[in-house]
């Protein structure tokens, strides 16, 4: 792709397992620069490039670390649809809350080829609703054969997420795209409140950076004066040996603010 804004979801590079570095302390933002708040004023997707990361105070670190430790300590990764949407008050003094999927029993799949993070993530999104579709089938739907290739343009992924399917067990289902943040297509009809609502309803979201695709399964957030800001996000990273981890700051910062976030899709799966 010619420009950074239109970069595809992958080449599936390994993602280091380190927590994001987030600047501390107050920052003054000029009133005439509403988009100058990258990494400071909360996860927002309601305007182009307006996905941002809220600065955390030292008092927030411990509960978030405990939440991440619980998630990472689980031996296997999957979701049970009737037990989704868990929400806990992570930090009473600041009103910080956590909306996440319960990760239980059967494993989410790691990618089966070096450039298949997108196929693994789409397969895991379907798996969370009880439908198994192999990564090979997903790749074949895009390329007509099984090849170790990137996703190509984001439109290839959105097409997979908005169509009828028959799973590997012969059961029919329908995937319907109901919200999308896609920098390459200029679509920003998914905001932070919709992201939290999806997680509370038991729907993981497909998330893509300029180099990798992952399944968004949790978000720590706070709501102040009617504004909801996501301050930390948890994903299932399909790269072998990674699994559940916290997004880095650049992965939560959109391309318009010199980050790497390119794509988030909210998908409803129905039989």
PDB file of C-alpha atoms in Angstrom:
ATOM      1  CA  UNK A   1       0.000   0.000   0.000  1.00  0.00           C
ATOM      2  CA  UNK A   2       1.364   3.437  -0.876  1.00  0.00           C
ATOM      3  CA  UNK A   3       0.621   5.370   2.302  1.00  0.00           C
ATOM      4  CA  UNK A   4       0.647   4.562   5.944  1.00  0.00           C
ATOM      5  CA  UNK A   5      -3.032   5.393   6.238  1.00  0.00           C
ATOM      6  CA  UNK A   6      -4.052   2.631   3.869  1.00  0.00           C
ATOM      7  CA  UNK A   7      -1.742  -0.092   5.179  1.00  0.00           C
ATOM      8  CA  UNK A   8      -3.266  -3.585   5.477  1.00  0.00           C
ATOM      9  CA  UNK A   9      -3.769  -5.352   8.787  1.00  0.00           C
ATOM     10  CA  UNK A  10      -0.697  -7.555   8.702  1.00  0.00           C
ATOM     11  CA  UNK A  11       2.432  -8.761   8.110  1.00  0.00           C
ATOM     12  CA  UNK A  12       1.987 -10.499  11.455  1.00  0.00           C
ATOM     13  CA  UNK A  13       5.183  -9.559  13.193  1.00  0.00           C
ATOM     14  CA  UNK A  14       5.758 -10.910  16.717  1.00  0.00           C
ATOM     15  CA  UNK A  15       4.525  -8.467  19.333  1.00  0.00           C
ATOM     16  CA  UNK A  16       6.757  -7.985  22.399  1.00  0.00           C
ATOM     17  CA  UNK A  17       4.984  -8.693  25.672  1.00  0.00           C
ATOM     18  CA  UNK A  18       5.528  -5.414  27.445  1.00  0.00           C
ATOM     19  CA  UNK A  19       3.092  -2.996  28.978  1.00  0.00           C
ATOM     20  CA  UNK A  20       2.524   0.350  27.287  1.00  0.00           C
ATOM     21  CA  UNK A  21       4.491   3.355  28.436  1.00  0.00           C
ATOM     22  CA  UNK A  22       1.979   6.064  29.209  1.00  0.00           C
ATOM     23  CA  UNK A  23       2.999   9.589  30.191  1.00  0.00           C
ATOM     24  CA  UNK A  24       1.982  10.695  33.669  1.00  0.00           C
ATOM     25  CA  UNK A  25       0.763  14.028  34.915  1.00  0.00           C
ATOM     26  CA  UNK A  26      -1.464  16.765  33.479  1.00  0.00           C
ATOM     27  CA  UNK A  27      -1.032  18.005  29.953  1.00  0.00           C
ATOM     28  CA  UNK A  28      -2.474  21.236  28.583  1.00  0.00           C
ATOM     29  CA  UNK A  29      -4.234  20.863  25.233  1.00  0.00           C
ATOM     30  CA  UNK A  30      -5.002  24.028  23.255  1.00  0.00           C
ATOM     31  CA  UNK A  31      -8.764  24.473  22.893  1.00  0.00           C
ATOM     32  CA  UNK A  32      -8.413  24.880  19.142  1.00  0.00           C
ATOM     33  CA  UNK A  33      -6.565  21.557  18.710  1.00  0.00           C
ATOM     34  CA  UNK A  34      -9.146  18.890  19.596  1.00  0.00           C
ATOM     35  CA  UNK A  35      -7.140  16.180  17.832  1.00  0.00           C
ATOM     36  CA  UNK A  36      -3.887  16.988  19.657  1.00  0.00           C
ATOM     37  CA  UNK A  37      -4.778  14.748  22.595  1.00  0.00           C
ATOM     38  CA  UNK A  38      -3.257  11.480  21.338  1.00  0.00           C
ATOM     39  CA  UNK A  39      -2.545   9.110  24.252  1.00  0.00           C
ATOM     40  CA  UNK A  40      -4.069  11.516  26.783  1.00  0.00           C
ATOM     41  CA  UNK A  41      -7.856  11.841  26.701  1.00  0.00           C
ATOM     42  CA  UNK A  42      -9.462   8.420  26.409  1.00  0.00           C
ATOM     43  CA  UNK A  43     -10.325   5.913  23.726  1.00  0.00           C
ATOM     44  CA  UNK A  44     -12.547   7.670  21.200  1.00  0.00           C
ATOM     45  CA  UNK A  45     -13.548   6.543  17.745  1.00  0.00           C
ATOM     46  CA  UNK A  46     -16.302   8.998  16.944  1.00  0.00           C
ATOM     47  CA  UNK A  47     -14.120  11.234  14.752  1.00  0.00           C
ATOM     48  CA  UNK A  48     -11.362  10.487  12.251  1.00  0.00           C
ATOM     49  CA  UNK A  49      -8.212   9.543  14.080  1.00  0.00           C
ATOM     50  CA  UNK A  50      -9.758  10.235  17.481  1.00  0.00           C
ATOM     51  CA  UNK A  51      -8.856   6.958  19.175  1.00  0.00           C
ATOM     52  CA  UNK A  52      -6.817   7.976  22.173  1.00  0.00           C
ATOM     53  CA  UNK A  53      -5.341   6.525  25.332  1.00  0.00           C
ATOM     54  CA  UNK A  54      -6.082   8.100  28.696  1.00  0.00           C
ATOM     55  CA  UNK A  55      -3.130   8.818  30.976  1.00  0.00           C
ATOM     56  CA  UNK A  56      -3.114   6.640  34.077  1.00  0.00           C
ATOM     57  CA  UNK A  57      -2.227   7.706  37.584  1.00  0.00           C
ATOM     58  CA  UNK A  58      -0.004   5.554  39.831  1.00  0.00           C
ATOM     59  CA  UNK A  59      -3.083   4.484  41.846  1.00  0.00           C
ATOM     60  CA  UNK A  60      -4.504   2.839  38.716  1.00  0.00           C
ATOM     61  CA  UNK A  61      -1.503   0.651  37.995  1.00  0.00           C
ATOM     62  CA  UNK A  62      -2.030  -1.970  40.661  1.00  0.00           C
ATOM     63  CA  UNK A  63      -5.648  -2.987  39.868  1.00  0.00           C
ATOM     64  CA  UNK A  64      -4.915  -3.047  36.137  1.00  0.00           C
ATOM     65  CA  UNK A  65      -1.849  -5.192  36.763  1.00  0.00           C
ATOM     66  CA  UNK A  66      -3.944  -7.591  38.826  1.00  0.00           C
ATOM     67  CA  UNK A  67      -6.545  -7.850  36.065  1.00  0.00           C
ATOM     68  CA  UNK A  68      -3.864  -8.517  33.462  1.00  0.00           C
ATOM     69  CA  UNK A  69      -2.208 -11.095  35.718  1.00  0.00           C
ATOM     70  CA  UNK A  70      -5.478 -12.993  36.139  1.00  0.00           C
ATOM     71  CA  UNK A  71      -6.046 -13.045  32.383  1.00  0.00           C
ATOM     72  CA  UNK A  72      -2.510 -14.077  31.515  1.00  0.00           C
ATOM     73  CA  UNK A  73      -2.432 -16.788  34.192  1.00  0.00           C
ATOM     74  CA  UNK A  74      -5.254 -18.717  32.536  1.00  0.00           C
ATOM     75  CA  UNK A  75      -3.975 -21.916  30.971  1.00  0.00           C
ATOM     76  CA  UNK A  76      -6.235 -21.824  27.906  1.00  0.00           C
ATOM     77  CA  UNK A  77      -8.156 -19.187  26.026  1.00  0.00           C
ATOM     78  CA  UNK A  78     -11.758 -19.334  24.877  1.00  0.00           C
ATOM     79  CA  UNK A  79     -15.142 -17.900  25.683  1.00  0.00           C
ATOM     80  CA  UNK A  80     -18.449 -19.448  26.660  1.00  0.00           C
ATOM     81  CA  UNK A  81     -21.206 -17.309  25.096  1.00  0.00           C
ATOM     82  CA  UNK A  82     -23.583 -17.495  28.075  1.00  0.00           C
ATOM     83  CA  UNK A  83     -20.858 -16.397  30.497  1.00  0.00           C
ATOM     84  CA  UNK A  84     -19.612 -13.310  28.702  1.00  0.00           C
ATOM     85  CA  UNK A  85     -19.611  -9.623  29.409  1.00  0.00           C
ATOM     86  CA  UNK A  86     -18.100  -9.696  32.909  1.00  0.00           C
ATOM     87  CA  UNK A  87     -17.673  -6.259  34.430  1.00  0.00           C
ATOM     88  CA  UNK A  88     -15.847  -5.377  37.644  1.00  0.00           C
ATOM     89  CA  UNK A  89     -15.101  -2.159  39.472  1.00  0.00           C
ATOM     90  CA  UNK A  90     -11.323  -2.132  39.176  1.00  0.00           C
ATOM     91  CA  UNK A  91     -10.586   1.117  41.044  1.00  0.00           C
ATOM     92  CA  UNK A  92     -13.393   2.490  43.249  1.00  0.00           C
ATOM     93  CA  UNK A  93     -11.628   5.776  44.026  1.00  0.00           C
ATOM     94  CA  UNK A  94     -11.337   6.722  40.345  1.00  0.00           C
ATOM     95  CA  UNK A  95     -14.402   4.940  38.970  1.00  0.00           C
ATOM     96  CA  UNK A  96     -12.283   2.737  36.722  1.00  0.00           C
ATOM     97  CA  UNK A  97     -14.186  -0.286  35.432  1.00  0.00           C
ATOM     98  CA  UNK A  98     -13.289  -3.375  33.403  1.00  0.00           C
ATOM     99  CA  UNK A  99     -15.493  -4.912  30.700  1.00  0.00           C
ATOM    100  CA  UNK A 100     -14.110  -8.228  29.505  1.00  0.00           C
ATOM    101  CA  UNK A 101     -14.908 -11.635  28.113  1.00  0.00           C
ATOM    102  CA  UNK A 102     -14.509 -14.621  30.406  1.00  0.00           C
ATOM    103  CA  UNK A 103     -11.764 -16.772  28.939  1.00  0.00           C
ATOM    104  CA  UNK A 104     -12.521 -20.434  29.604  1.00  0.00           C
ATOM    105  CA  UNK A 105     -12.034 -24.072  28.620  1.00  0.00           C
ATOM    106  CA  UNK A 106     -11.379 -24.504  24.874  1.00  0.00           C
ATOM    107  CA  UNK A 107      -8.490 -22.555  23.365  1.00  0.00           C
ATOM    108  CA  UNK A 108      -8.595 -19.738  20.893  1.00  0.00           C
ATOM    109  CA  UNK A 109      -6.355 -20.657  17.983  1.00  0.00           C
ATOM    110  CA  UNK A 110      -2.910 -19.279  17.354  1.00  0.00           C
ATOM    111  CA  UNK A 111      -2.091 -18.493  13.745  1.00  0.00           C
ATOM    112  CA  UNK A 112      -0.995 -21.491  11.686  1.00  0.00           C
ATOM    113  CA  UNK A 113       1.289 -19.574   9.323  1.00  0.00           C
ATOM    114  CA  UNK A 114       3.509 -16.540   9.755  1.00  0.00           C
ATOM    115  CA  UNK A 115       1.152 -14.209   7.858  1.00  0.00           C
ATOM    116  CA  UNK A 116      -2.165 -15.603   9.031  1.00  0.00           C
ATOM    117  CA  UNK A 117      -2.865 -13.440  12.075  1.00  0.00           C
ATOM    118  CA  UNK A 118      -5.873 -12.007  10.210  1.00  0.00           C
ATOM    119  CA  UNK A 119      -7.257 -15.459   9.376  1.00  0.00           C
ATOM    120  CA  UNK A 120      -6.721 -16.661  12.953  1.00  0.00           C
ATOM    121  CA  UNK A 121      -8.447 -13.573  14.349  1.00  0.00           C
ATOM    122  CA  UNK A 122     -11.474 -13.926  12.069  1.00  0.00           C
ATOM    123  CA  UNK A 123     -11.656 -17.633  12.973  1.00  0.00           C
ATOM    124  CA  UNK A 124     -11.464 -16.768  16.681  1.00  0.00           C
ATOM    125  CA  UNK A 125     -14.247 -14.196  16.325  1.00  0.00           C
ATOM    126  CA  UNK A 126     -16.465 -16.913  14.848  1.00  0.00           C
ATOM    127  CA  UNK A 127     -15.310 -19.451  17.447  1.00  0.00           C
ATOM    128  CA  UNK A 128     -16.443 -17.138  20.249  1.00  0.00           C
ATOM    129  CA  UNK A 129     -19.999 -17.572  18.919  1.00  0.00           C
ATOM    130  CA  UNK A 130     -19.708 -21.351  18.732  1.00  0.00           C
ATOM    131  CA  UNK A 131     -18.785 -21.754  15.066  1.00  0.00           C
ATOM    132  CA  UNK A 132     -15.542 -23.317  13.881  1.00  0.00           C
ATOM    133  CA  UNK A 133     -14.159 -22.161  10.542  1.00  0.00           C
ATOM    134  CA  UNK A 134     -10.601 -23.221   9.760  1.00  0.00           C
ATOM    135  CA  UNK A 135      -7.913 -20.694   8.974  1.00  0.00           C
ATOM    136  CA  UNK A 136      -7.260 -22.523   5.702  1.00  0.00           C
ATOM    137  CA  UNK A 137     -10.863 -21.964   4.615  1.00  0.00           C
ATOM    138  CA  UNK A 138     -10.709 -18.289   5.480  1.00  0.00           C
ATOM    139  CA  UNK A 139      -7.514 -17.846   3.469  1.00  0.00           C
ATOM    140  CA  UNK A 140      -9.034 -19.744   0.545  1.00  0.00           C
ATOM    141  CA  UNK A 141     -12.092 -17.465   0.593  1.00  0.00           C
ATOM    142  CA  UNK A 142      -9.801 -14.494  -0.055  1.00  0.00           C
ATOM    143  CA  UNK A 143      -7.139 -15.972  -2.346  1.00  0.00           C
ATOM    144  CA  UNK A 144      -8.804 -19.028  -3.897  1.00  0.00           C
ATOM    145  CA  UNK A 145      -6.054 -21.256  -2.515  1.00  0.00           C
ATOM    146  CA  UNK A 146      -4.127 -21.849   0.687  1.00  0.00           C
ATOM    147  CA  UNK A 147      -1.181 -19.428   0.637  1.00  0.00           C
ATOM    148  CA  UNK A 148       0.856 -17.723   3.350  1.00  0.00           C
ATOM    149  CA  UNK A 149      -0.208 -14.173   2.518  1.00  0.00           C
ATOM    150  CA  UNK A 150      -1.179 -10.984   4.282  1.00  0.00           C
ATOM    151  CA  UNK A 151      -4.827  -9.989   4.437  1.00  0.00           C
ATOM    152  CA  UNK A 152      -4.419  -7.461   1.657  1.00  0.00           C
ATOM    153  CA  UNK A 153      -6.664  -4.382   1.911  1.00  0.00           C
ATOM    154  CA  UNK A 154      -8.897  -4.087   4.962  1.00  0.00           C
ATOM    155  CA  UNK A 155     -11.900  -4.573   2.679  1.00  0.00           C
ATOM    156  CA  UNK A 156     -10.919  -8.245   2.400  1.00  0.00           C
ATOM    157  CA  UNK A 157     -11.414  -8.616   6.141  1.00  0.00           C
ATOM    158  CA  UNK A 158     -14.663  -6.645   6.273  1.00  0.00           C
ATOM    159  CA  UNK A 159     -16.048  -8.867   3.494  1.00  0.00           C
ATOM    160  CA  UNK A 160     -15.297 -11.947   5.611  1.00  0.00           C
ATOM    161  CA  UNK A 161     -17.092 -10.371   8.566  1.00  0.00           C
ATOM    162  CA  UNK A 162     -20.282  -9.440   6.711  1.00  0.00           C
ATOM    163  CA  UNK A 163     -21.640 -12.501   4.917  1.00  0.00           C
ATOM    164  CA  UNK A 164     -23.262 -15.915   5.299  1.00  0.00           C
ATOM    165  CA  UNK A 165     -21.124 -18.921   6.259  1.00  0.00           C
ATOM    166  CA  UNK A 166     -21.365 -22.663   6.768  1.00  0.00           C
ATOM    167  CA  UNK A 167     -19.034 -23.734   9.555  1.00  0.00           C
ATOM    168  CA  UNK A 168     -16.796 -26.805   9.525  1.00  0.00           C
ATOM    169  CA  UNK A 169     -19.550 -28.843  11.213  1.00  0.00           C
ATOM    170  CA  UNK A 170     -22.094 -27.989   8.507  1.00  0.00           C
ATOM    171  CA  UNK A 171     -24.068 -25.420  10.526  1.00  0.00           C
ATOM    172  CA  UNK A 172     -25.133 -22.222   8.776  1.00  0.00           C
ATOM    173  CA  UNK A 173     -24.593 -18.832  10.380  1.00  0.00           C
ATOM    174  CA  UNK A 174     -24.524 -15.188   9.416  1.00  0.00           C
ATOM    175  CA  UNK A 175     -21.822 -12.659  10.306  1.00  0.00           C
ATOM    176  CA  UNK A 176     -23.030  -9.055  10.271  1.00  0.00           C
ATOM    177  CA  UNK A 177     -20.752  -6.039  10.600  1.00  0.00           C
ATOM    178  CA  UNK A 178     -22.494  -3.470  12.817  1.00  0.00           C
ATOM    179  CA  UNK A 179     -19.662  -1.074  13.649  1.00  0.00           C
ATOM    180  CA  UNK A 180     -16.370  -0.216  11.985  1.00  0.00           C
ATOM    181  CA  UNK A 181     -13.317   1.952  12.574  1.00  0.00           C
ATOM    182  CA  UNK A 182     -11.279   1.712   9.370  1.00  0.00           C
ATOM    183  CA  UNK A 183      -8.700   4.389   8.684  1.00  0.00           C
ATOM    184  CA  UNK A 184      -8.090   3.201   5.118  1.00  0.00           C
ATOM    185  CA  UNK A 185     -11.788   3.412   4.197  1.00  0.00           C
ATOM    186  CA  UNK A 186     -12.488   6.620   6.095  1.00  0.00           C
ATOM    187  CA  UNK A 187     -15.105   4.903   8.275  1.00  0.00           C
ATOM    188  CA  UNK A 188     -15.344   5.948  11.908  1.00  0.00           C
ATOM    189  CA  UNK A 189     -18.787   4.749  12.971  1.00  0.00           C
ATOM    190  CA  UNK A 190     -17.556   2.860  16.043  1.00  0.00           C
ATOM    191  CA  UNK A 191     -16.982   4.781  19.276  1.00  0.00           C
ATOM    192  CA  UNK A 192     -15.575   3.787  22.648  1.00  0.00           C
ATOM    193  CA  UNK A 193     -19.032   3.342  24.169  1.00  0.00           C
ATOM    194  CA  UNK A 194     -19.909   0.870  21.405  1.00  0.00           C
ATOM    195  CA  UNK A 195     -16.653  -1.021  22.040  1.00  0.00           C
ATOM    196  CA  UNK A 196     -17.504  -1.419  25.741  1.00  0.00           C
ATOM    197  CA  UNK A 197     -21.120  -2.340  24.924  1.00  0.00           C
ATOM    198  CA  UNK A 198     -19.923  -5.070  22.572  1.00  0.00           C
ATOM    199  CA  UNK A 199     -17.629  -6.546  25.219  1.00  0.00           C
ATOM    200  CA  UNK A 200     -20.364  -6.419  27.862  1.00  0.00           C
ATOM    201  CA  UNK A 201     -22.669  -8.222  25.414  1.00  0.00           C
ATOM    202  CA  UNK A 202     -20.116 -10.993  24.920  1.00  0.00           C
ATOM    203  CA  UNK A 203     -18.772  -9.918  21.548  1.00  0.00           C
ATOM    204  CA  UNK A 204     -15.017  -9.716  21.019  1.00  0.00           C
ATOM    205  CA  UNK A 205     -13.919  -7.243  18.346  1.00  0.00           C
ATOM    206  CA  UNK A 206     -11.508  -7.733  15.472  1.00  0.00           C
ATOM    207  CA  UNK A 207      -8.636  -5.270  15.870  1.00  0.00           C
ATOM    208  CA  UNK A 208      -5.886  -4.552  13.367  1.00  0.00           C
ATOM    209  CA  UNK A 209      -2.745  -2.461  13.516  1.00  0.00           C
ATOM    210  CA  UNK A 210      -0.495  -1.754  10.556  1.00  0.00           C
ATOM    211  CA  UNK A 211       1.428  -4.947  11.321  1.00  0.00           C
ATOM    212  CA  UNK A 212      -0.848  -7.359  13.162  1.00  0.00           C
ATOM    213  CA  UNK A 213      -4.432  -8.525  13.765  1.00  0.00           C
ATOM    214  CA  UNK A 214      -5.777  -9.503  17.190  1.00  0.00           C
ATOM    215  CA  UNK A 215      -9.053 -10.150  18.999  1.00  0.00           C
ATOM    216  CA  UNK A 216     -10.059  -7.414  21.451  1.00  0.00           C
ATOM    217  CA  UNK A 217     -11.425  -9.154  24.561  1.00  0.00           C
ATOM    218  CA  UNK A 218     -11.266  -6.594  27.369  1.00  0.00           C
ATOM    219  CA  UNK A 219     -11.217  -2.889  28.177  1.00  0.00           C
ATOM    220  CA  UNK A 220     -10.592  -0.893  31.344  1.00  0.00           C
ATOM    221  CA  UNK A 221     -12.520   2.365  31.206  1.00  0.00           C
ATOM    222  CA  UNK A 222     -14.018   5.225  33.155  1.00  0.00           C
ATOM    223  CA  UNK A 223     -16.974   7.489  32.503  1.00  0.00           C
ATOM    224  CA  UNK A 224     -16.838  11.157  33.478  1.00  0.00           C
ATOM    225  CA  UNK A 225     -19.595  13.679  32.790  1.00  0.00           C
ATOM    226  CA  UNK A 226     -21.173  11.377  30.231  1.00  0.00           C
ATOM    227  CA  UNK A 227     -17.935  10.731  28.369  1.00  0.00           C
ATOM    228  CA  UNK A 228     -16.572   7.191  28.301  1.00  0.00           C
ATOM    229  CA  UNK A 229     -12.804   6.779  27.969  1.00  0.00           C
ATOM    230  CA  UNK A 230     -10.990   3.461  27.568  1.00  0.00           C
ATOM    231  CA  UNK A 231      -7.655   3.548  29.385  1.00  0.00           C
ATOM    232  CA  UNK A 232      -6.369   0.033  28.709  1.00  0.00           C
ATOM    233  CA  UNK A 233      -7.273  -2.792  26.325  1.00  0.00           C
ATOM    234  CA  UNK A 234      -6.678  -6.549  26.452  1.00  0.00           C
ATOM    235  CA  UNK A 235      -6.404  -8.733  23.348  1.00  0.00           C
ATOM    236  CA  UNK A 236      -5.846 -12.322  22.330  1.00  0.00           C
ATOM    237  CA  UNK A 237      -2.727 -12.121  20.184  1.00  0.00           C
ATOM    238  CA  UNK A 238      -2.604 -15.140  17.817  1.00  0.00           C
ATOM    239  CA  UNK A 239       1.161 -15.046  17.368  1.00  0.00           C
ATOM    240  CA  UNK A 240       2.475 -18.435  18.657  1.00  0.00           C
ATOM    241  CA  UNK A 241       3.467 -18.254  22.298  1.00  0.00           C
ATOM    242  CA  UNK A 242       1.759 -14.927  23.025  1.00  0.00           C
ATOM    243  CA  UNK A 243      -1.996 -15.216  23.696  1.00  0.00           C
ATOM    244  CA  UNK A 244      -3.649 -12.795  26.121  1.00  0.00           C
ATOM    245  CA  UNK A 245      -1.803  -9.495  26.512  1.00  0.00           C
ATOM    246  CA  UNK A 246      -2.293  -5.757  26.981  1.00  0.00           C
ATOM    247  CA  UNK A 247      -2.089  -3.435  23.996  1.00  0.00           C
ATOM    248  CA  UNK A 248       0.847  -1.071  23.815  1.00  0.00           C
ATOM    249  CA  UNK A 249       0.203   2.673  23.647  1.00  0.00           C
ATOM    250  CA  UNK A 250       0.988   2.872  19.926  1.00  0.00           C
ATOM    251  CA  UNK A 251      -1.459   0.038  19.214  1.00  0.00           C
ATOM    252  CA  UNK A 252      -4.234   2.129  20.795  1.00  0.00           C
ATOM    253  CA  UNK A 253      -3.252   5.283  18.933  1.00  0.00           C
ATOM    254  CA  UNK A 254      -4.645   5.736  15.404  1.00  0.00           C
ATOM    255  CA  UNK A 255      -2.639   6.379  12.285  1.00  0.00           C
ATOM    256  CA  UNK A 256      -3.754  10.010  12.244  1.00  0.00           C
ATOM    257  CA  UNK A 257      -1.887  10.521  15.517  1.00  0.00           C
ATOM    258  CA  UNK A 258       1.222   8.629  14.395  1.00  0.00           C
ATOM    259  CA  UNK A 259       0.186   5.386  16.066  1.00  0.00           C
ATOM    260  CA  UNK A 260      -0.418   2.007  14.460  1.00  0.00           C
ATOM    261  CA  UNK A 261      -4.144   1.408  15.063  1.00  0.00           C
ATOM    262  CA  UNK A 262      -5.885   0.952  11.711  1.00  0.00           C
ATOM    263  CA  UNK A 263      -9.006  -1.149  12.179  1.00  0.00           C
ATOM    264  CA  UNK A 264     -11.640  -2.271  14.706  1.00  0.00           C
ATOM    265  CA  UNK A 265     -14.752  -4.210  13.695  1.00  0.00           C
ATOM    266  CA  UNK A 266     -17.818  -5.119  15.768  1.00  0.00           C
ATOM    267  CA  UNK A 267     -19.442  -8.251  14.370  1.00  0.00           C
ATOM    268  CA  UNK A 268     -22.698  -9.947  15.363  1.00  0.00           C
ATOM    269  CA  UNK A 269     -22.934 -13.659  14.573  1.00  0.00           C
ATOM    270  CA  UNK A 270     -26.389 -15.250  14.361  1.00  0.00           C
ATOM    271  CA  UNK A 271     -27.610 -18.721  13.388  1.00  0.00           C
TER     272      UNK A 271
END
